[in-house]
PDB file of C-alpha atoms in Angstrom:
ATOM      1  CA  MET A 300      11.409 -85.229  45.736  1.00 45.00           C
ATOM      2  CA  ALA A 301       9.780 -86.231  42.444  1.00 50.00           C
ATOM      3  CA  ALA A 302       6.036 -86.201  41.781  1.00 47.00           C
ATOM      4  CA  THR A 303       5.878 -89.983  42.277  1.00 51.00           C
ATOM      5  CA  ASP A 304       7.536 -89.576  45.668  1.00 53.00           C
ATOM      6  CA  LEU A 305       4.867 -87.088  46.704  1.00 48.00           C
ATOM      7  CA  VAL A 306       2.092 -89.495  45.767  1.00 49.00           C
ATOM      8  CA  ARG A 307       3.695 -92.400  47.609  1.00 56.00           C
ATOM      9  CA  PHE A 308       4.796 -90.408  50.666  1.00 53.00           C
ATOM     10  CA  PRO A 309       1.630 -90.847  52.802  1.00 52.00           C
ATOM     11  CA  VAL A 310       1.726 -94.602  52.189  1.00 50.00           C
ATOM     12  CA  ARG A 311       5.433 -95.125  52.748  1.00 65.00           C
ATOM     13  CA  ALA A 312       6.051 -92.620  55.530  1.00 66.00           C
ATOM     14  CA  PRO A 313       4.904 -94.688  58.536  1.00 73.00           C
ATOM     15  CA  ALA A 314       7.036 -97.702  57.635  1.00 80.00           C
ATOM     16  CA  ALA A 315       9.998 -95.529  56.735  1.00 78.00           C
ATOM     17  CA  LEU A 316       9.768 -93.598  60.007  1.00 77.00           C
ATOM     18  CA  SER A 317       9.564 -96.864  61.914  1.00 79.00           C
ATOM     19  CA  ARG A 318      12.770 -98.095  60.288  1.00 84.00           C
ATOM     20  CA  LEU A 319      14.467 -94.748  60.890  1.00 83.00           C
ATOM     21  CA  GLY A 320      13.405 -94.872  64.523  1.00 81.00           C
ATOM     22  CA  ARG A 321      14.989 -98.286  64.951  1.00 83.00           C
ATOM     23  CA  ALA A 322      18.153 -97.052  63.262  1.00 82.00           C
ATOM     24  CA  ALA A 323      18.265 -94.037  65.579  1.00 82.00           C
ATOM     25  CA  LYS A 324      18.070 -96.313  68.606  1.00 83.00           C
ATOM     26  CA  GLN A 325      21.001 -98.345  67.286  1.00 84.00           C
ATOM     27  CA  VAL A 326      23.193 -95.437  66.181  1.00 87.00           C
ATOM     28  CA  ARG A 327      22.095 -93.084  68.973  1.00 88.00           C
ATOM     29  CA  PRO A 328      23.040 -89.850  67.187  1.00 91.00           C
ATOM     30  CA  ASP A 329      23.248 -86.687  69.237  1.00 92.00           C
ATOM     31  CA  VAL A 330      22.407 -84.526  66.226  1.00 94.00           C
ATOM     32  CA  ILE A 331      20.670 -85.044  62.891  1.00 93.00           C
ATOM     33  CA  HIS A 332      22.021 -82.696  60.242  1.00 96.00           C
ATOM     34  CA  VAL A 333      19.908 -82.197  57.109  1.00 96.00           C
ATOM     35  CA  GLN A 334      21.952 -81.114  54.100  1.00 94.00           C
ATOM     36  CA  CYS A 335      19.734 -79.784  51.292  1.00 94.00           C
ATOM     37  CA  PHE A 336      16.127 -80.111  52.440  1.00 95.00           C
ATOM     38  CA  SER A 337      14.157 -82.504  50.242  1.00 91.00           C
ATOM     39  CA  SER A 338      12.427 -85.793  51.070  1.00 86.00           C
ATOM     40  CA  ASN A 339      15.337 -86.409  53.445  1.00 88.00           C
ATOM     41  CA  GLY A 340      14.315 -83.317  55.393  1.00 91.00           C
ATOM     42  CA  VAL A 341      10.691 -84.407  55.627  1.00 88.00           C
ATOM     43  CA  TYR A 342      11.716 -87.669  57.279  1.00 87.00           C
ATOM     44  CA  ALA A 343      14.454 -86.085  59.394  1.00 90.00           C
ATOM     45  CA  ALA A 344      12.120 -83.402  60.762  1.00 89.00           C
ATOM     46  CA  ALA A 345       9.549 -86.040  61.694  1.00 88.00           C
ATOM     47  CA  LEU A 346      12.199 -88.263  63.291  1.00 88.00           C
ATOM     48  CA  CYS A 347      13.566 -85.383  65.340  1.00 90.00           C
ATOM     49  CA  ALA A 348      10.075 -84.490  66.528  1.00 89.00           C
ATOM     50  CA  ILE A 349       9.431 -88.084  67.603  1.00 88.00           C
ATOM     51  CA  THR A 350      12.803 -88.776  69.239  1.00 90.00           C
ATOM     52  CA  GLY A 351      13.739 -85.348  70.538  1.00 91.00           C
ATOM     53  CA  ILE A 352      17.110 -85.510  68.774  1.00 93.00           C
ATOM     54  CA  PRO A 353      18.152 -81.940  67.898  1.00 95.00           C
ATOM     55  CA  CYS A 354      18.091 -81.086  64.210  1.00 95.00           C
ATOM     56  CA  ILE A 355      20.346 -78.806  62.170  1.00 97.00           C
ATOM     57  CA  VAL A 356      19.201 -77.733  58.708  1.00 98.00           C
ATOM     58  CA  THR A 357      21.604 -76.570  56.001  1.00 98.00           C
ATOM     59  CA  LEU A 358      20.084 -74.988  52.887  1.00 98.00           C
ATOM     60  CA  GLN A 359      21.947 -75.208  49.589  1.00 97.00           C
ATOM     61  CA  GLY A 360      19.600 -73.329  47.265  1.00 97.00           C
ATOM     62  CA  GLU A 361      17.176 -76.202  46.780  1.00 96.00           C
ATOM     63  CA  THR A 362      14.218 -73.864  47.361  1.00 95.00           C
ATOM     64  CA  PHE A 363      14.768 -72.013  44.085  1.00 95.00           C
ATOM     65  CA  MET A 364      17.393 -73.880  42.047  1.00 93.00           C
ATOM     66  CA  ASP A 365      15.653 -77.195  41.420  1.00 89.00           C
ATOM     67  CA  ASP A 366      15.233 -77.770  37.685  1.00 86.00           C
ATOM     68  CA  ASN A 367      11.562 -78.710  38.146  1.00 86.00           C
ATOM     69  CA  ASP A 368      10.796 -75.906  40.644  1.00 89.00           C
ATOM     70  CA  ILE A 369       9.516 -78.532  43.063  1.00 89.00           C
ATOM     71  CA  TYR A 370       9.042 -75.982  45.858  1.00 92.00           C
ATOM     72  CA  GLU A 371       6.611 -74.110  43.604  1.00 91.00           C
ATOM     73  CA  HIS A 372       4.494 -77.191  42.899  1.00 88.00           C
ATOM     74  CA  SER A 373       4.715 -79.373  45.992  1.00 87.00           C
ATOM     75  CA  ARG A 374       2.430 -78.943  48.975  1.00 85.00           C
ATOM     76  CA  VAL A 375       4.450 -81.275  51.169  1.00 86.00           C
ATOM     77  CA  LEU A 376       7.919 -79.766  50.883  1.00 91.00           C
ATOM     78  CA  PRO A 377       7.192 -76.084  51.660  1.00 94.00           C
ATOM     79  CA  THR A 378       5.128 -77.055  54.698  1.00 93.00           C
ATOM     80  CA  ALA A 379       7.740 -79.520  55.908  1.00 92.00           C
ATOM     81  CA  LEU A 380      10.497 -76.959  55.426  1.00 95.00           C
ATOM     82  CA  ARG A 381       8.627 -74.313  57.416  1.00 95.00           C
ATOM     83  CA  VAL A 382       8.153 -76.800  60.254  1.00 93.00           C
ATOM     84  CA  GLY A 383      11.747 -77.998  60.001  1.00 94.00           C
ATOM     85  CA  LEU A 384      13.148 -74.469  60.106  1.00 96.00           C
ATOM     86  CA  ARG A 385      10.963 -73.563  63.070  1.00 95.00           C
ATOM     87  CA  ARG A 386      12.015 -76.621  65.067  1.00 94.00           C
ATOM     88  CA  ALA A 387      15.687 -76.715  64.061  1.00 96.00           C
ATOM     89  CA  LYS A 388      18.262 -75.977  66.735  1.00 96.00           C
ATOM     90  CA  ALA A 389      20.396 -74.266  64.094  1.00 97.00           C
ATOM     91  CA  VAL A 390      19.914 -73.249  60.455  1.00 98.00           C
ATOM     92  CA  THR A 391      22.731 -72.540  58.047  1.00 98.00           C
ATOM     93  CA  GLY A 392      22.804 -71.561  54.394  1.00 98.00           C
ATOM     94  CA  CYS A 393      25.567 -71.674  51.817  1.00 98.00           C
ATOM     95  CA  SER A 394      25.004 -67.963  51.148  1.00 98.00           C
ATOM     96  CA  ARG A 395      23.099 -64.951  52.416  1.00 98.00           C
ATOM     97  CA  CYS A 396      21.073 -65.172  49.199  1.00 97.00           C
ATOM     98  CA  VAL A 397      19.805 -68.615  50.241  1.00 98.00           C
ATOM     99  CA  LEU A 398      18.933 -67.492  53.776  1.00 98.00           C
ATOM    100  CA  ASN A 399      17.124 -64.431  52.431  1.00 97.00           C
ATOM    101  CA  ASP A 400      14.898 -66.715  50.376  1.00 97.00           C
ATOM    102  CA  ALA A 401      14.167 -68.862  53.435  1.00 98.00           C
ATOM    103  CA  GLU A 402      13.240 -65.751  55.413  1.00 98.00           C
ATOM    104  CA  ARG A 403      11.074 -64.333  52.642  1.00 97.00           C
ATOM    105  CA  ARG A 404       9.155 -67.467  51.688  1.00 96.00           C
ATOM    106  CA  PHE A 405       9.514 -70.113  54.386  1.00 97.00           C
ATOM    107  CA  GLY A 406       9.268 -68.364  57.707  1.00 97.00           C
ATOM    108  CA  LEU A 407      12.895 -68.388  58.843  1.00 97.00           C
ATOM    109  CA  GLY A 408      13.240 -65.659  61.438  1.00 96.00           C
ATOM    110  CA  PRO A 409      15.525 -62.763  60.485  1.00 95.00           C
ATOM    111  CA  GLY A 410      19.005 -63.221  61.904  1.00 93.00           C
ATOM    112  CA  ILE A 411      18.448 -66.846  62.917  1.00 96.00           C
ATOM    113  CA  GLY A 412      20.234 -68.439  59.953  1.00 98.00           C
ATOM    114  CA  GLN A 413      24.019 -68.423  59.714  1.00 98.00           C
ATOM    115  CA  VAL A 414      25.993 -68.363  56.481  1.00 98.00           C
ATOM    116  CA  ILE A 415      28.454 -71.234  56.205  1.00 98.00           C
ATOM    117  CA  PRO A 416      29.681 -71.431  52.617  1.00 98.00           C
ATOM    118  CA  ASN A 417      30.679 -74.565  50.803  1.00 97.00           C
ATOM    119  CA  GLY A 418      34.356 -75.370  50.653  1.00 97.00           C
ATOM    120  CA  VAL A 419      37.124 -76.527  48.367  1.00 96.00           C
ATOM    121  CA  ASP A 420      40.217 -78.645  48.855  1.00 94.00           C
ATOM    122  CA  VAL A 421      42.843 -75.964  48.321  1.00 92.00           C
ATOM    123  CA  ALA A 422      45.659 -78.530  48.491  1.00 83.00           C
ATOM    124  CA  SER A 423      44.201 -80.569  45.653  1.00 68.00           C
ATOM    125  CA  SER A 424      46.647 -81.475  42.890  1.00 72.00           C
ATOM    126  CA  GLU A 425      44.538 -83.770  40.763  1.00 73.00           C
ATOM    127  CA  SER A 426      45.805 -85.462  37.638  1.00 86.00           C
ATOM    128  CA  GLN A 427      44.501 -84.045  34.396  1.00 93.00           C
ATOM    129  CA  LEU A 428      42.998 -85.351  31.184  1.00 95.00           C
ATOM    130  CA  GLY A 429      43.009 -82.950  28.269  1.00 95.00           C
ATOM    131  CA  LEU A 430      40.134 -82.046  25.978  1.00 96.00           C
ATOM    132  CA  ASP A 431      40.508 -82.151  22.202  1.00 96.00           C
ATOM    133  CA  LEU A 432      39.739 -78.544  21.259  1.00 97.00           C
ATOM    134  CA  PRO A 433      40.052 -76.745  17.899  1.00 96.00           C
ATOM    135  CA  PHE A 434      41.549 -73.658  19.588  1.00 96.00           C
ATOM    136  CA  ALA A 435      44.320 -72.931  22.079  1.00 95.00           C
ATOM    137  CA  ARG A 436      42.789 -70.023  24.017  1.00 97.00           C
ATOM    138  CA  PHE A 437      39.332 -70.490  25.437  1.00 98.00           C
ATOM    139  CA  VAL A 438      36.701 -69.170  27.796  1.00 98.00           C
ATOM    140  CA  LEU A 439      35.309 -71.866  30.094  1.00 98.00           C
ATOM    141  CA  SER A 440      31.961 -72.398  31.788  1.00 98.00           C
ATOM    142  CA  ILE A 441      30.742 -75.575  33.507  1.00 98.00           C
ATOM    143  CA  GLY A 442      27.400 -76.637  34.973  1.00 97.00           C
ATOM    144  CA  ARG A 443      24.040 -78.211  34.311  1.00 97.00           C
ATOM    145  CA  VAL A 444      22.941 -77.023  30.896  1.00 97.00           C
ATOM    146  CA  VAL A 445      19.578 -75.694  32.001  1.00 97.00           C
ATOM    147  CA  GLU A 446      17.857 -72.331  31.637  1.00 96.00           C
ATOM    148  CA  LYS A 447      18.748 -71.061  35.101  1.00 97.00           C
ATOM    149  CA  LYS A 448      22.454 -71.482  34.446  1.00 98.00           C
ATOM    150  CA  GLY A 449      22.359 -68.778  31.763  1.00 98.00           C
ATOM    151  CA  PHE A 450      24.543 -70.422  29.139  1.00 98.00           C
ATOM    152  CA  ASP A 451      22.379 -68.848  26.438  1.00 98.00           C
ATOM    153  CA  LEU A 452      23.294 -65.442  27.875  1.00 98.00           C
ATOM    154  CA  LEU A 453      26.967 -66.388  27.827  1.00 98.00           C
ATOM    155  CA  LEU A 454      26.644 -67.506  24.211  1.00 98.00           C
ATOM    156  CA  HIS A 455      25.309 -64.104  23.150  1.00 97.00           C
ATOM    157  CA  ALA A 456      28.051 -62.362  25.105  1.00 98.00           C
ATOM    158  CA  PHE A 457      30.641 -64.590  23.459  1.00 98.00           C
ATOM    159  CA  GLU A 458      29.248 -63.681  20.032  1.00 98.00           C
ATOM    160  CA  ARG A 459      30.455 -60.132  20.719  1.00 98.00           C
ATOM    161  CA  VAL A 460      33.822 -61.350  22.000  1.00 98.00           C
ATOM    162  CA  ALA A 461      34.344 -63.650  19.027  1.00 97.00           C
ATOM    163  CA  ALA A 462      33.685 -60.842  16.550  1.00 97.00           C
ATOM    164  CA  ASN A 463      36.771 -59.010  17.840  1.00 95.00           C
ATOM    165  CA  ASP A 464      38.994 -61.972  18.704  1.00 95.00           C
ATOM    166  CA  ARG A 465      39.336 -64.543  15.945  1.00 93.00           C
ATOM    167  CA  GLU A 466      41.384 -67.032  17.989  1.00 95.00           C
ATOM    168  CA  VAL A 467      39.507 -67.483  21.255  1.00 98.00           C
ATOM    169  CA  GLY A 468      36.936 -70.239  21.705  1.00 98.00           C
ATOM    170  CA  LEU A 469      34.241 -71.097  24.231  1.00 98.00           C
ATOM    171  CA  VAL A 470      33.876 -74.397  26.108  1.00 98.00           C
ATOM    172  CA  ILE A 471      30.575 -75.123  27.889  1.00 98.00           C
ATOM    173  CA  GLY A 472      31.027 -78.298  29.902  1.00 98.00           C
ATOM    174  CA  GLY A 473      28.087 -80.242  31.261  1.00 97.00           C
ATOM    175  CA  ASP A 474      24.815 -81.742  30.128  1.00 97.00           C
ATOM    176  CA  GLY A 475      21.152 -80.950  30.548  1.00 96.00           C
ATOM    177  CA  ALA A 476      17.819 -80.289  28.913  1.00 95.00           C
ATOM    178  CA  GLU A 477      18.983 -77.147  27.083  1.00 96.00           C
ATOM    179  CA  ARG A 478      22.159 -78.543  25.560  1.00 96.00           C
ATOM    180  CA  GLU A 479      20.753 -79.473  22.145  1.00 96.00           C
ATOM    181  CA  ALA A 480      18.872 -76.182  21.763  1.00 97.00           C
ATOM    182  CA  LEU A 481      22.001 -74.298  22.758  1.00 97.00           C
ATOM    183  CA  ALA A 482      24.075 -76.183  20.200  1.00 97.00           C
ATOM    184  CA  GLN A 483      21.528 -75.364  17.501  1.00 97.00           C
ATOM    185  CA  ARG A 484      21.584 -71.701  18.458  1.00 97.00           C
ATOM    186  CA  THR A 485      25.367 -71.764  18.244  1.00 97.00           C
ATOM    187  CA  GLU A 486      25.177 -73.011  14.668  1.00 97.00           C
ATOM    188  CA  ALA A 487      22.568 -70.388  13.804  1.00 96.00           C
ATOM    189  CA  LEU A 488      24.919 -67.669  15.069  1.00 95.00           C
ATOM    190  CA  GLY A 489      27.703 -69.019  12.854  1.00 96.00           C
ATOM    191  CA  LEU A 490      29.815 -69.989  15.870  1.00 96.00           C
ATOM    192  CA  GLY A 491      29.886 -73.747  15.324  1.00 95.00           C
ATOM    193  CA  SER A 492      33.671 -73.854  15.037  1.00 95.00           C
ATOM    194  CA  ARG A 493      34.200 -71.525  17.985  1.00 97.00           C
ATOM    195  CA  VAL A 494      32.035 -73.189  20.660  1.00 98.00           C
ATOM    196  CA  VAL A 495      32.483 -76.719  22.003  1.00 98.00           C
ATOM    197  CA  PHE A 496      29.976 -78.688  24.087  1.00 98.00           C
ATOM    198  CA  PRO A 497      32.004 -81.663  25.407  1.00 97.00           C
ATOM    199  CA  GLY A 498      29.177 -82.929  27.617  1.00 97.00           C
ATOM    200  CA  THR A 499      29.693 -84.086  31.183  1.00 97.00           C
ATOM    201  CA  LEU A 500      33.344 -83.763  32.150  1.00 97.00           C
ATOM    202  CA  SER A 501      35.232 -86.140  34.394  1.00 96.00           C
ATOM    203  CA  ARG A 502      37.109 -84.741  37.395  1.00 94.00           C
ATOM    204  CA  LEU A 503      40.356 -85.140  35.429  1.00 95.00           C
ATOM    205  CA  GLN A 504      38.910 -83.207  32.494  1.00 97.00           C
ATOM    206  CA  VAL A 505      37.587 -80.455  34.770  1.00 96.00           C
ATOM    207  CA  ALA A 506      41.031 -80.148  36.344  1.00 95.00           C
ATOM    208  CA  TRP A 507      42.626 -79.775  32.900  1.00 97.00           C
ATOM    209  CA  ALA A 508      40.041 -77.289  31.676  1.00 98.00           C
ATOM    210  CA  MET A 509      40.413 -75.151  34.803  1.00 97.00           C
ATOM    211  CA  ALA A 510      44.194 -75.180  34.469  1.00 96.00           C
ATOM    212  CA  HIS A 511      44.184 -74.145  30.807  1.00 97.00           C
ATOM    213  CA  ALA A 512      41.226 -71.759  30.431  1.00 98.00           C
ATOM    214  CA  SER A 513      42.025 -68.088  29.869  1.00 98.00           C
ATOM    215  CA  VAL A 514      38.842 -66.982  31.670  1.00 98.00           C
ATOM    216  CA  PHE A 515      36.152 -68.772  33.667  1.00 98.00           C
ATOM    217  CA  VAL A 516      32.556 -67.465  33.510  1.00 98.00           C
ATOM    218  CA  LEU A 517      29.546 -68.206  35.718  1.00 98.00           C
ATOM    219  CA  PRO A 518      26.606 -66.652  33.790  1.00 98.00           C
ATOM    220  CA  SER A 519      23.712 -67.937  35.937  1.00 98.00           C
ATOM    221  CA  ARG A 520      20.378 -66.159  35.979  1.00 98.00           C
ATOM    222  CA  ILE A 521      20.330 -67.145  39.651  1.00 97.00           C
ATOM    223  CA  GLU A 522      22.974 -69.076  41.600  1.00 97.00           C
ATOM    224  CA  PRO A 523      22.745 -70.034  45.272  1.00 97.00           C
ATOM    225  CA  PHE A 524      26.512 -70.334  45.652  1.00 97.00           C
ATOM    226  CA  GLY A 525      28.692 -71.671  42.845  1.00 95.00           C
ATOM    227  CA  ILE A 526      31.110 -74.422  43.929  1.00 96.00           C
ATOM    228  CA  VAL A 527      32.555 -74.405  40.433  1.00 98.00           C
ATOM    229  CA  VAL A 528      33.678 -70.817  41.093  1.00 98.00           C
ATOM    230  CA  LEU A 529      35.747 -72.055  44.026  1.00 98.00           C
ATOM    231  CA  GLU A 530      37.376 -74.607  41.738  1.00 97.00           C
ATOM    232  CA  ALA A 531      38.206 -71.862  39.258  1.00 98.00           C
ATOM    233  CA  LEU A 532      39.677 -69.658  41.993  1.00 98.00           C
ATOM    234  CA  ARG A 533      41.743 -72.557  43.312  1.00 96.00           C
ATOM    235  CA  ALA A 534      43.147 -73.043  39.803  1.00 96.00           C
ATOM    236  CA  GLY A 535      44.050 -69.358  39.629  1.00 97.00           C
ATOM    237  CA  ARG A 536      41.604 -68.559  36.838  1.00 97.00           C
ATOM    238  CA  PRO A 537      40.430 -64.968  36.390  1.00 98.00           C
ATOM    239  CA  VAL A 538      36.659 -65.167  36.748  1.00 98.00           C
ATOM    240  CA  VAL A 539      33.541 -63.344  35.623  1.00 98.00           C
ATOM    241  CA  VAL A 540      30.525 -64.198  37.779  1.00 98.00           C
ATOM    242  CA  SER A 541      26.828 -63.411  37.851  1.00 98.00           C
ATOM    243  CA  SER A 542      25.601 -60.713  40.204  1.00 98.00           C
ATOM    244  CA  ARG A 543      22.338 -62.646  40.689  1.00 98.00           C
ATOM    245  CA  GLY A 544      22.569 -64.826  43.788  1.00 97.00           C
ATOM    246  CA  GLY A 545      25.401 -65.991  45.995  1.00 97.00           C
ATOM    247  CA  ALA A 546      28.430 -65.776  43.699  1.00 98.00           C
ATOM    248  CA  PRO A 547      29.209 -62.134  44.659  1.00 98.00           C
ATOM    249  CA  GLU A 548      29.616 -63.407  48.204  1.00 98.00           C
ATOM    250  CA  ILE A 549      32.584 -65.409  46.900  1.00 98.00           C
ATOM    251  CA  VAL A 550      34.000 -63.039  44.305  1.00 98.00           C
ATOM    252  CA  ARG A 551      34.440 -59.409  45.276  1.00 97.00           C
ATOM    253  CA  ASP A 552      34.172 -57.240  42.172  1.00 98.00           C
ATOM    254  CA  GLN A 553      37.508 -55.924  40.871  1.00 97.00           C
ATOM    255  CA  GLN A 554      39.280 -57.595  43.790  1.00 97.00           C
ATOM    256  CA  ASP A 555      38.992 -61.351  43.218  1.00 96.00           C
ATOM    257  CA  GLY A 556      37.314 -61.233  39.807  1.00 98.00           C
ATOM    258  CA  LEU A 557      34.649 -59.340  37.888  1.00 98.00           C
ATOM    259  CA  VAL A 558      30.935 -59.330  38.750  1.00 98.00           C
ATOM    260  CA  VAL A 559      28.323 -58.551  36.086  1.00 98.00           C
ATOM    261  CA  ASP A 560      24.574 -58.714  35.613  1.00 98.00           C
ATOM    262  CA  PRO A 561      24.150 -61.789  33.369  1.00 98.00           C
ATOM    263  CA  PHE A 562      21.181 -60.225  31.599  1.00 98.00           C
ATOM    264  CA  ASP A 563      23.465 -57.439  30.386  1.00 98.00           C
ATOM    265  CA  THR A 564      25.268 -59.500  27.770  1.00 98.00           C
ATOM    266  CA  ARG A 565      27.153 -56.447  26.503  1.00 98.00           C
ATOM    267  CA  ALA A 566      28.636 -55.933  29.977  1.00 98.00           C
ATOM    268  CA  MET A 567      29.471 -59.629  30.209  1.00 98.00           C
ATOM    269  CA  ALA A 568      31.226 -59.482  26.850  1.00 98.00           C
ATOM    270  CA  THR A 569      33.171 -56.407  27.936  1.00 98.00           C
ATOM    271  CA  ALA A 570      34.304 -58.137  31.150  1.00 98.00           C
ATOM    272  CA  ILE A 571      35.443 -61.244  29.280  1.00 98.00           C
ATOM    273  CA  ALA A 572      37.286 -59.156  26.679  1.00 98.00           C
ATOM    274  CA  ARG A 573      39.030 -57.151  29.419  1.00 98.00           C
ATOM    275  CA  LEU A 574      40.443 -60.299  30.951  1.00 98.00           C
ATOM    276  CA  LEU A 575      41.486 -61.694  27.580  1.00 98.00           C
ATOM    277  CA  ASP A 576      43.206 -58.492  26.486  1.00 97.00           C
ATOM    278  CA  ASP A 577      44.695 -57.053  29.684  1.00 97.00           C
ATOM    279  CA  ASP A 578      47.618 -59.217  30.784  1.00 96.00           C
ATOM    280  CA  GLY A 579      48.220 -57.141  33.906  1.00 98.00           C
ATOM    281  CA  LEU A 580      44.619 -57.379  35.083  1.00 98.00           C
ATOM    282  CA  ARG A 581      44.499 -61.075  34.321  1.00 97.00           C
ATOM    283  CA  ARG A 582      47.675 -61.769  36.313  1.00 97.00           C
ATOM    284  CA  ARG A 583      46.479 -59.657  39.257  1.00 98.00           C
ATOM    285  CA  LEU A 584      43.108 -61.360  39.461  1.00 98.00           C
ATOM    286  CA  SER A 585      44.682 -64.791  38.993  1.00 98.00           C
ATOM    287  CA  ALA A 586      46.936 -64.238  42.002  1.00 98.00           C
ATOM    288  CA  ALA A 587      44.020 -62.853  44.020  1.00 98.00           C
ATOM    289  CA  ALA A 588      41.905 -65.868  43.071  1.00 98.00           C
ATOM    290  CA  VAL A 589      44.323 -68.342  44.634  1.00 97.00           C
ATOM    291  CA  LEU A 590      44.413 -66.337  47.867  1.00 97.00           C
ATOM    292  CA  ARG A 591      40.630 -65.991  47.943  1.00 98.00           C
ATOM    293  CA  ALA A 592      40.156 -69.755  47.549  1.00 97.00           C
ATOM    294  CA  ARG A 593      41.980 -70.271  50.843  1.00 97.00           C
ATOM    295  CA  ASP A 594      39.140 -68.488  52.654  1.00 97.00           C
ATOM    296  CA  PHE A 595      36.963 -71.436  51.612  1.00 97.00           C
ATOM    297  CA  SER A 596      39.335 -74.226  52.620  1.00 97.00           C
ATOM    298  CA  TRP A 597      37.490 -77.221  54.034  1.00 95.00           C
ATOM    299  CA  ASP A 598      39.527 -76.831  57.221  1.00 95.00           C
ATOM    300  CA  VAL A 599      38.005 -73.376  57.689  1.00 95.00           C
ATOM    301  CA  ILE A 600      34.482 -74.516  56.823  1.00 97.00           C
ATOM    302  CA  ALA A 601      34.679 -77.636  59.005  1.00 95.00           C
ATOM    303  CA  GLU A 602      35.677 -75.534  62.011  1.00 95.00           C
ATOM    304  CA  ARG A 603      32.590 -73.369  61.540  1.00 96.00           C
ATOM    305  CA  TYR A 604      30.386 -76.464  61.529  1.00 96.00           C
ATOM    306  CA  ARG A 605      32.162 -77.774  64.633  1.00 95.00           C
ATOM    307  CA  ARG A 606      31.197 -74.573  66.411  1.00 95.00           C
ATOM    308  CA  ILE A 607      27.561 -75.042  65.373  1.00 96.00           C
ATOM    309  CA  TYR A 608      27.595 -78.617  66.699  1.00 95.00           C
ATOM    310  CA  GLY A 609      29.207 -77.433  69.906  1.00 94.00           C
ATOM    311  CA  ASP A 610      26.526 -74.797  70.439  1.00 95.00           C
ATOM    312  CA  VAL A 611      23.712 -77.260  69.788  1.00 94.00           C
ATOM    313  CA  LEU A 612      25.211 -80.019  71.908  1.00 93.00           C
ATOM    314  CA  GLY A 613      25.944 -77.563  74.676  1.00 89.00           C
ATOM    315  CA  GLU A 614      22.288 -76.613  74.783  1.00 59.00           C
ATOM    316  CA  SER A 615      21.185 -80.247  75.084  1.00 47.00           C
ATOM    317  CA  GLY A 616      24.059 -81.397  77.294  1.00 45.00           C
ATOM    318  CA  MET A 617      25.063 -84.118  74.855  1.00 44.00           C
ATOM    319  CA  SER A 618      28.469 -85.342  73.757  1.00 47.00           C
ATOM    320  CA  VAL A 619      29.661 -85.121  70.171  1.00 47.00           C
ATOM    321  CA  GLY A 620      28.149 -87.540  67.694  1.00 49.00           C
ATOM    322  CA  GLY A 621      25.724 -87.213  64.803  1.00 49.00           C
ATOM    323  CA  ALA A 622      24.027 -88.369  61.665  1.00 54.00           C
ATOM    324  CA  THR A 623      23.587 -86.592  58.366  1.00 57.00           C
ATOM    325  CA  ALA A 624      20.567 -86.691  56.099  1.00 56.00           C
ATOM    326  CA  SER A 625      21.753 -85.513  52.704  1.00 59.00           C
ATOM    327  CA  GLY A 626      19.592 -84.522  49.797  1.00 56.00           C
ATOM    328  CA  GLU A 627      20.698 -83.817  46.251  1.00 50.00           C
ATOM    329  CA  GLN A 628      22.435 -80.468  46.177  1.00 48.00           C
ATOM    330  CA  ALA A 629      20.664 -78.017  43.939  1.00 47.00           C
ATOM    331  CA  GLU A 630      23.763 -76.508  42.411  1.00 54.00           C
TER     332      GLU A 630
END
């Protein structure tokens, strides 16, 4: 929800709710499921209150991962979320980290929320489109190039790695407000030929990069979950992930990958170097990664949501059917 949306909300809300009410009468959903609570959640919570349709709320880290920190500045969203969480028939979060934040700041009762992680298509065998890189071996990281994603921390860790390994490069895929500043810092560190910023990658390019990277790194200062980590695990990449947030709920340290504090760039550099230098460790974690990805298969995740729907519908005596109100996922 942008600032302009907040200003226009009181004016537009009555007409919008009227249209939503008419749509609900036509569709007759048994459940309204809010994915990522933003302006969609404000309307969905109001519609559920008016119609009596049970509401399920799924949090994806939007309360602390939004680039503009909207939950820190908006008066509408925090209040609406508190009301929505209180009235929801079920609340889920993509990680315990996300639910903890909802409990701490938005009134979610302890133990009420259930963790249902995001999933990955483990059977995916997408075509690939290669990147033109000036090096054969590379460390890969992908995401919005913003401060919270910690790419500046990764860059300083890579400076240590590059000093001892003259052949490895770093690829930071994605775009965002910090990309130009990060590129300038790279040049200032004398790493211009060792670090590539290809911008936003297509699905085919992501598939290629995941298949060919020596190591994947998630260096986020805070991360609600990390879908890109699932993609790396599916591709069998040895991973280094941030200890800050939900990623350690995916990657178990020393078992499926390595977990480090992103603010400790020396430790991050050491973890990356270990995976580059130790063939045995790299092969072991690569094999473990593929197995771990199966725990997040969409078949597994969908079954967990089906159970939630069954519980909610059982309470209200309704048959299966529903509507989803999706917001922009914060990751």
